[in-house]
């Protein structure tokens, strides 16, 4: 499955409440931050809000800057991003501003909700049934494949943010903290109860914007089993970037690798032909930097831009075997090894036969192949 980059955006008060606090809506941000949000919208392919937010706030969700709209058109994109909402029941107000401003709209709903939504909206929006229940992974894949959405901005509300974070589908969280105490026990909180990812989020930026503070976070904890999480995409991108650091070779692939503990702690990274070793492989270089007795290895994930090798001439043990010896039982890769140097290589098969889970994210194949363009056509 391929998904767009999912960015969650929310304004929150000091005591953790969202800004949609009732009929007299409390605006937590100021003009400068509203302009920043407009910039983020303009950079997105689609903007998503829950049906509850449409009912409570009646948003238009537009790119307000004429200059930014013109820039989008000049790039060959529509002036406005696709506007998306999610509803289980299909209970939508056809008079809401959401349907009568901006460009194209899409509604993702259940099989039961699709008939009602189509009846209420007519040709105002595309209605997409996802099955008996709302399936976020199916929704994101449909946006990616059918609408070409590569960057999705999610503006809420709290239920939508909670579901995406709990399922490990949010690539980035942007929080704007306002210096206000709401104090209303009925005000909606930022996130609801439930099991979230283990480990700490990574803080990637803080920025003062007038009297509010923007904080940007990324998840770090790998997924589990065969189901990829947003953090898996983050770490695999890093592995692909490491591949570009490899000294060029006509007889070996350029590969990058990262080993990450279950709580999102990076244990080590490496790349092919690293340092003074002209034949070292990426996974081998990374694992060599970790104490073999480190108890975190058993639950760690190895990210490799290319499938770990099954056979090699330069060393006795191929990387698939080194990974298994280290106790790692989950590998995420971008690209299956071609027959360029080893016919019918199947490192994934060796790993799977030993009980390891191998996850392939093909959307990163082009990035993984880039430093190997002279070897693979």
Short mmCIF file of C-alpha atoms in Angstrom, two decimals:
data_model
loop_
_atom_site.label_atom_id
_atom_site.label_comp_id
_atom_site.label_asym_id
_atom_site.label_seq_id
_atom_site.Cartn_x
_atom_site.Cartn_y
_atom_site.Cartn_z
CA UNK A 1 0.00 0.00 0.00
CA UNK A 2 1.14 3.55 -0.72
CA UNK A 3 -0.07 6.49 1.35
CA UNK A 4 0.36 10.25 1.18
CA UNK A 5 2.47 12.13 3.71
CA UNK A 6 -0.02 12.90 6.49
CA UNK A 7 0.41 16.16 8.42
CA UNK A 8 -1.83 16.82 11.43
CA UNK A 9 -2.35 20.51 12.21
CA UNK A 10 -4.02 21.84 15.38
CA UNK A 11 -4.13 24.90 17.62
CA UNK A 12 -4.34 24.17 21.32
CA UNK A 13 -4.51 26.16 24.55
CA UNK A 14 -2.14 25.73 27.47
CA UNK A 15 -4.51 23.30 29.18
CA UNK A 16 -4.78 21.09 26.11
CA UNK A 17 -8.06 22.17 24.55
CA UNK A 18 -8.79 22.67 20.86
CA UNK A 19 -10.08 25.97 19.58
CA UNK A 20 -13.61 24.89 18.58
CA UNK A 21 -15.08 25.53 22.04
CA UNK A 22 -18.66 26.37 21.26
CA UNK A 23 -20.89 28.94 19.56
CA UNK A 24 -18.59 31.78 20.62
CA UNK A 25 -15.62 30.15 18.97
CA UNK A 26 -12.31 30.94 20.64
CA UNK A 27 -9.58 31.70 18.10
CA UNK A 28 -6.26 30.61 19.54
CA UNK A 29 -4.04 31.79 16.68
CA UNK A 30 -3.37 35.26 15.29
CA UNK A 31 -2.97 36.73 11.78
CA UNK A 32 0.64 35.59 11.34
CA UNK A 33 -0.19 32.00 12.21
CA UNK A 34 -3.30 32.00 10.04
CA UNK A 35 -1.02 33.03 7.17
CA UNK A 36 1.33 30.15 8.03
CA UNK A 37 -1.63 27.75 7.88
CA UNK A 38 -2.54 29.20 4.50
CA UNK A 39 1.00 28.48 3.33
CA UNK A 40 0.78 24.87 4.54
CA UNK A 41 -2.57 24.45 2.78
CA UNK A 42 -1.11 25.79 -0.45
CA UNK A 43 1.69 23.23 -0.25
CA UNK A 44 -0.76 20.35 0.22
CA UNK A 45 -2.54 18.24 -2.37
CA UNK A 46 -5.58 17.75 -0.14
CA UNK A 47 -7.03 19.05 3.15
CA UNK A 48 -9.11 16.79 5.40
CA UNK A 49 -11.49 17.54 8.28
CA UNK A 50 -14.01 15.37 10.06
CA UNK A 51 -17.73 15.81 9.47
CA UNK A 52 -18.07 16.99 13.08
CA UNK A 53 -15.77 19.91 12.36
CA UNK A 54 -17.90 20.88 9.36
CA UNK A 55 -21.01 20.84 11.54
CA UNK A 56 -19.39 22.74 14.43
CA UNK A 57 -17.25 25.30 12.61
CA UNK A 58 -18.65 25.50 9.06
CA UNK A 59 -15.14 26.02 7.59
CA UNK A 60 -14.36 26.95 4.00
CA UNK A 61 -10.83 25.45 4.01
CA UNK A 62 -9.47 27.67 1.27
CA UNK A 63 -6.07 28.90 0.18
CA UNK A 64 -6.75 32.58 0.83
CA UNK A 65 -3.65 34.07 -0.79
CA UNK A 66 -4.16 34.88 -4.46
CA UNK A 67 -0.40 34.69 -4.97
CA UNK A 68 -0.26 31.16 -3.57
CA UNK A 69 -3.21 30.06 -5.71
CA UNK A 70 -1.50 31.52 -8.78
CA UNK A 71 1.70 29.68 -7.90
CA UNK A 72 -0.21 26.40 -7.68
CA UNK A 73 -1.75 26.97 -11.10
CA UNK A 74 1.66 27.85 -12.55
CA UNK A 75 2.92 24.49 -11.26
CA UNK A 76 0.11 22.71 -13.13
CA UNK A 77 -1.98 22.09 -10.01
CA UNK A 78 -5.55 23.26 -9.30
CA UNK A 79 -5.85 26.59 -7.51
CA UNK A 80 -7.26 24.87 -4.42
CA UNK A 81 -6.32 21.52 -2.85
CA UNK A 82 -8.88 18.73 -2.88
CA UNK A 83 -11.17 19.10 0.16
CA UNK A 84 -11.92 15.84 1.98
CA UNK A 85 -14.20 14.89 4.83
CA UNK A 86 -14.89 11.65 6.67
CA UNK A 87 -18.24 10.51 8.04
CA UNK A 88 -19.56 7.16 9.19
CA UNK A 89 -23.22 8.11 8.95
CA UNK A 90 -23.24 10.25 5.81
CA UNK A 91 -25.05 12.96 7.80
CA UNK A 92 -23.78 16.10 6.09
CA UNK A 93 -25.27 19.57 5.70
CA UNK A 94 -25.48 20.36 1.97
CA UNK A 95 -25.69 24.09 2.81
CA UNK A 96 -22.28 24.13 4.56
CA UNK A 97 -19.63 26.44 3.12
CA UNK A 98 -17.35 23.44 2.65
CA UNK A 99 -19.33 22.35 -0.43
CA UNK A 100 -19.74 25.76 -2.07
CA UNK A 101 -16.21 27.18 -1.97
CA UNK A 102 -12.87 26.10 -3.39
CA UNK A 103 -12.30 23.27 -5.82
CA UNK A 104 -13.13 19.57 -5.84
CA UNK A 105 -14.50 17.73 -2.79
CA UNK A 106 -14.54 14.12 -1.69
CA UNK A 107 -16.45 12.32 1.06
CA UNK A 108 -15.18 9.05 2.51
CA UNK A 109 -17.80 7.07 4.35
CA UNK A 110 -19.17 3.61 5.11
CA UNK A 111 -21.31 1.58 2.76
CA UNK A 112 -24.33 2.56 4.83
CA UNK A 113 -23.39 6.25 4.87
CA UNK A 114 -22.66 6.47 1.14
CA UNK A 115 -26.31 6.35 0.05
CA UNK A 116 -27.29 9.10 2.47
CA UNK A 117 -24.32 11.31 1.59
CA UNK A 118 -24.95 10.95 -2.14
CA UNK A 119 -28.62 11.82 -1.67
CA UNK A 120 -27.81 14.93 0.38
CA UNK A 121 -24.92 16.25 -1.71
CA UNK A 122 -25.87 15.32 -5.26
CA UNK A 123 -22.98 16.24 -7.55
CA UNK A 124 -21.32 18.55 -4.99
CA UNK A 125 -18.76 15.91 -4.06
CA UNK A 126 -17.42 12.50 -4.92
CA UNK A 127 -18.71 9.96 -2.39
CA UNK A 128 -16.41 7.00 -1.72
CA UNK A 129 -17.70 4.03 0.34
CA UNK A 130 -14.97 2.25 2.30
CA UNK A 131 -16.89 -0.81 3.47
CA UNK A 132 -18.92 -1.57 6.58
CA UNK A 133 -16.55 0.54 8.70
CA UNK A 134 -14.30 3.54 8.14
CA UNK A 135 -10.95 2.18 6.98
CA UNK A 136 -8.24 4.84 7.22
CA UNK A 137 -5.67 2.82 5.31
CA UNK A 138 -8.10 2.27 2.42
CA UNK A 139 -8.93 5.99 2.51
CA UNK A 140 -5.28 7.05 2.31
CA UNK A 141 -4.52 4.55 -0.43
CA UNK A 142 -7.50 5.80 -2.47
CA UNK A 143 -6.29 9.39 -2.12
CA UNK A 144 -2.80 8.35 -3.20
CA UNK A 145 -3.75 6.14 -6.15
CA UNK A 146 -6.93 7.74 -7.50
CA UNK A 147 -6.40 11.42 -6.70
CA UNK A 148 -2.60 11.53 -6.79
CA UNK A 149 -2.42 13.01 -3.29
CA UNK A 150 1.14 12.95 -2.01
CA UNK A 151 0.74 15.43 0.86
CA UNK A 152 -2.39 15.48 3.01
CA UNK A 153 -3.05 18.20 5.58
CA UNK A 154 -5.46 17.13 8.35
CA UNK A 155 -7.08 19.99 10.26
CA UNK A 156 -9.16 17.94 12.68
CA UNK A 157 -10.99 17.56 14.78
CA UNK A 158 -9.76 15.69 17.79
CA UNK A 159 -11.43 12.38 16.87
CA UNK A 160 -9.77 12.33 13.46
CA UNK A 161 -6.37 13.22 14.93
CA UNK A 162 -6.77 10.50 17.56
CA UNK A 163 -7.61 7.81 15.03
CA UNK A 164 -4.71 8.65 12.72
CA UNK A 165 -2.19 8.82 15.54
CA UNK A 166 -3.41 5.62 17.19
CA UNK A 167 -3.09 3.75 13.89
CA UNK A 168 0.41 5.08 13.27
CA UNK A 169 -0.61 6.92 10.10
CA UNK A 170 0.48 10.49 10.95
CA UNK A 171 3.87 11.46 9.53
CA UNK A 172 3.98 14.84 11.26
CA UNK A 173 2.17 16.70 14.02
CA UNK A 174 2.11 20.51 13.97
CA UNK A 175 0.88 22.04 17.22
CA UNK A 176 0.40 25.73 17.86
CA UNK A 177 0.30 26.47 21.58
CA UNK A 178 -1.62 29.59 22.63
CA UNK A 179 -1.14 31.40 25.98
CA UNK A 180 -4.74 30.90 27.06
CA UNK A 181 -6.43 28.84 29.77
CA UNK A 182 -9.86 27.65 28.63
CA UNK A 183 -11.08 25.94 31.79
CA UNK A 184 -14.31 24.67 30.24
CA UNK A 185 -14.66 20.96 31.06
CA UNK A 186 -16.88 20.51 28.02
CA UNK A 187 -14.31 21.91 25.59
CA UNK A 188 -12.88 19.30 23.20
CA UNK A 189 -9.45 17.97 24.03
CA UNK A 190 -6.70 17.58 21.50
CA UNK A 191 -6.61 13.76 21.63
CA UNK A 192 -8.92 11.11 22.99
CA UNK A 193 -8.14 8.05 25.11
CA UNK A 194 -6.51 4.97 23.63
CA UNK A 195 -3.25 3.21 22.90
CA UNK A 196 -0.72 5.39 21.11
CA UNK A 197 2.74 4.58 19.79
CA UNK A 198 5.46 3.71 22.25
CA UNK A 199 8.42 6.02 22.61
CA UNK A 200 8.75 9.77 22.42
CA UNK A 201 7.88 11.95 19.46
CA UNK A 202 10.84 13.71 17.87
CA UNK A 203 10.75 17.51 18.08
CA UNK A 204 11.91 18.85 14.71
CA UNK A 205 11.15 22.58 15.04
CA UNK A 206 9.98 25.26 17.45
CA UNK A 207 9.09 28.72 16.20
CA UNK A 208 7.62 31.78 17.88
CA UNK A 209 4.81 33.35 15.84
CA UNK A 210 3.65 36.51 17.58
CA UNK A 211 2.38 35.25 20.96
CA UNK A 212 1.96 31.58 19.99
CA UNK A 213 4.56 28.84 19.54
CA UNK A 214 4.65 26.37 16.66
CA UNK A 215 6.01 22.93 17.54
CA UNK A 216 6.58 20.26 14.90
CA UNK A 217 6.91 16.60 15.86
CA UNK A 218 7.53 13.33 14.04
CA UNK A 219 6.75 9.82 15.32
CA UNK A 220 9.77 7.58 15.87
CA UNK A 221 8.52 4.14 16.97
CA UNK A 222 8.57 1.50 14.21
CA UNK A 223 5.45 -0.37 13.26
CA UNK A 224 4.84 -3.96 14.29
CA UNK A 225 4.46 -6.97 12.06
CA UNK A 226 3.51 -6.54 8.43
CA UNK A 227 1.56 -3.30 8.90
CA UNK A 228 3.72 -0.23 8.15
CA UNK A 229 3.54 2.85 10.34
CA UNK A 230 4.42 6.44 9.51
CA UNK A 231 7.70 6.09 11.40
CA UNK A 232 8.65 3.21 9.10
CA UNK A 233 8.51 5.62 6.18
CA UNK A 234 10.62 8.16 8.07
CA UNK A 235 13.40 5.67 8.84
CA UNK A 236 13.36 4.13 5.36
CA UNK A 237 13.79 7.59 3.85
CA UNK A 238 16.89 8.02 6.02
CA UNK A 239 18.22 4.67 4.82
CA UNK A 240 17.73 5.77 1.22
CA UNK A 241 19.52 9.04 1.94
CA UNK A 242 22.44 7.10 3.42
CA UNK A 243 22.70 5.09 0.19
CA UNK A 244 23.58 8.30 -1.61
CA UNK A 245 26.69 8.63 0.63
CA UNK A 246 28.26 5.42 -0.66
CA UNK A 247 31.45 5.70 -2.74
CA UNK A 248 30.47 4.75 -6.32
CA UNK A 249 31.16 1.19 -7.44
CA UNK A 250 30.77 -0.74 -10.66
CA UNK A 251 30.65 -4.06 -8.85
CA UNK A 252 28.37 -3.46 -5.85
CA UNK A 253 25.17 -1.67 -4.96
CA UNK A 254 25.00 1.52 -2.90
CA UNK A 255 22.83 0.79 0.13
CA UNK A 256 21.95 2.55 3.38
CA UNK A 257 20.68 0.99 6.60
CA UNK A 258 19.37 2.08 10.01
CA UNK A 259 18.66 -0.06 13.08
CA UNK A 260 15.88 1.30 15.32
CA UNK A 261 14.66 0.05 18.69
CA UNK A 262 10.96 -0.53 19.38
CA UNK A 263 10.69 2.77 21.29
CA UNK A 264 12.05 4.75 18.32
CA UNK A 265 15.65 5.05 19.55
CA UNK A 266 18.16 4.89 16.71
CA UNK A 267 20.71 2.23 17.59
CA UNK A 268 23.03 2.61 14.59
CA UNK A 269 23.25 3.47 10.92
CA UNK A 270 25.61 2.55 8.12
CA UNK A 271 26.14 2.48 4.38
CA UNK A 272 27.97 0.34 1.86
CA UNK A 273 31.76 0.79 1.61
CA UNK A 274 31.69 2.93 4.75
CA UNK A 275 35.01 4.13 6.19
CA UNK A 276 38.08 2.20 5.10
CA UNK A 277 36.29 -1.06 4.30
CA UNK A 278 35.70 -1.28 0.53
CA UNK A 279 33.42 -4.35 0.76
CA UNK A 280 31.34 -3.73 3.89
CA UNK A 281 27.57 -3.81 3.36
CA UNK A 282 25.17 -1.29 4.90
CA UNK A 283 23.41 -3.64 7.32
CA UNK A 284 26.76 -5.16 8.31
CA UNK A 285 28.23 -1.71 9.01
CA UNK A 286 25.26 -0.68 11.14
CA UNK A 287 25.04 -3.89 13.18
CA UNK A 288 28.77 -3.81 13.88
CA UNK A 289 28.25 -0.60 15.86
CA UNK A 290 25.81 -2.24 18.30
CA UNK A 291 26.72 -4.41 21.26
CA UNK A 292 25.53 -7.93 20.29
CA UNK A 293 24.19 -8.31 23.84
CA UNK A 294 21.98 -5.24 23.57
CA UNK A 295 18.52 -6.51 24.63
CA UNK A 296 16.80 -3.99 22.35
CA UNK A 297 17.87 -5.89 19.22
CA UNK A 298 15.19 -8.55 19.68
CA UNK A 299 12.41 -6.01 19.14
CA UNK A 300 14.30 -3.72 16.75
CA UNK A 301 13.66 -3.06 13.07
CA UNK A 302 16.35 -2.91 10.39
CA UNK A 303 15.66 -0.42 7.60
CA UNK A 304 17.59 -1.08 4.41
CA UNK A 305 17.24 0.72 1.09
CA UNK A 306 17.86 -2.62 -0.68
CA UNK A 307 16.74 -6.09 0.34
CA UNK A 308 19.43 -7.65 2.60
CA UNK A 309 21.71 -9.88 0.58
CA UNK A 310 21.24 -13.67 0.54
CA UNK A 311 24.69 -14.54 -0.81
CA UNK A 312 27.96 -12.65 -1.15
CA UNK A 313 31.50 -13.36 -2.31
CA UNK A 314 33.34 -10.81 -0.16
CA UNK A 315 32.39 -12.16 3.29
CA UNK A 316 31.30 -15.54 4.70
CA UNK A 317 27.96 -14.33 6.09
CA UNK A 318 25.37 -12.46 3.99
CA UNK A 319 23.43 -9.61 5.57
CA UNK A 320 20.22 -11.64 5.94
CA UNK A 321 22.14 -14.06 8.15
CA UNK A 322 23.81 -11.24 10.11
CA UNK A 323 20.39 -9.75 10.86
CA UNK A 324 19.08 -13.08 12.11
CA UNK A 325 22.18 -13.68 14.21
CA UNK A 326 21.66 -10.29 15.84
CA UNK A 327 18.18 -11.39 16.90
CA UNK A 328 16.31 -8.85 14.77
CA UNK A 329 13.01 -10.15 13.44
CA UNK A 330 11.64 -7.22 11.45
CA UNK A 331 13.09 -5.65 8.28
CA UNK A 332 11.70 -2.81 6.17
CA UNK A 333 13.11 -2.30 2.69
CA UNK A 334 12.37 -0.31 -0.45
CA UNK A 335 13.62 -2.53 -3.22
CA UNK A 336 14.05 -6.25 -3.91
CA UNK A 337 17.55 -7.17 -5.09
CA UNK A 338 17.77 -7.53 -8.89
CA UNK A 339 19.84 -10.21 -10.65
CA UNK A 340 22.63 -7.76 -11.49
CA UNK A 341 25.28 -9.54 -9.42
CA UNK A 342 23.50 -12.53 -7.86
CA UNK A 343 20.90 -14.52 -9.75
CA UNK A 344 17.62 -15.22 -7.93
CA UNK A 345 18.74 -13.44 -4.77
CA UNK A 346 16.12 -13.82 -2.06
CA UNK A 347 17.27 -12.32 1.21
CA UNK A 348 13.64 -11.70 2.10
CA UNK A 349 12.89 -15.38 1.72
CA UNK A 350 15.75 -16.34 4.06
CA UNK A 351 14.51 -13.86 6.64
CA UNK A 352 10.88 -14.99 6.34
CA UNK A 353 11.79 -18.68 6.64
CA UNK A 354 13.51 -17.87 9.94
CA UNK A 355 10.41 -16.12 11.26
CA UNK A 356 11.33 -12.52 10.49
CA UNK A 357 8.78 -10.08 9.08
CA UNK A 358 9.84 -8.33 5.86
CA UNK A 359 7.94 -5.21 4.83
CA UNK A 360 8.50 -3.66 1.39
CA UNK A 361 7.54 -0.02 0.80
CA UNK A 362 7.70 0.30 -3.00
CA UNK A 363 7.06 4.05 -2.99
CA UNK A 364 10.73 4.46 -1.97
CA UNK A 365 12.09 2.21 -4.70
CA UNK A 366 12.98 5.09 -7.02
CA UNK A 367 14.92 6.85 -4.25
CA UNK A 368 16.74 3.63 -3.39
CA UNK A 369 17.63 3.03 -7.04
CA UNK A 370 18.87 6.59 -7.67
CA UNK A 371 22.50 6.08 -6.55
CA UNK A 372 22.54 2.79 -8.48
CA UNK A 373 21.41 4.17 -11.82
CA UNK A 374 24.67 3.13 -13.49
CA UNK A 375 24.02 -0.49 -12.49
CA UNK A 376 20.28 -0.86 -13.06
CA UNK A 377 18.32 0.40 -16.04
#
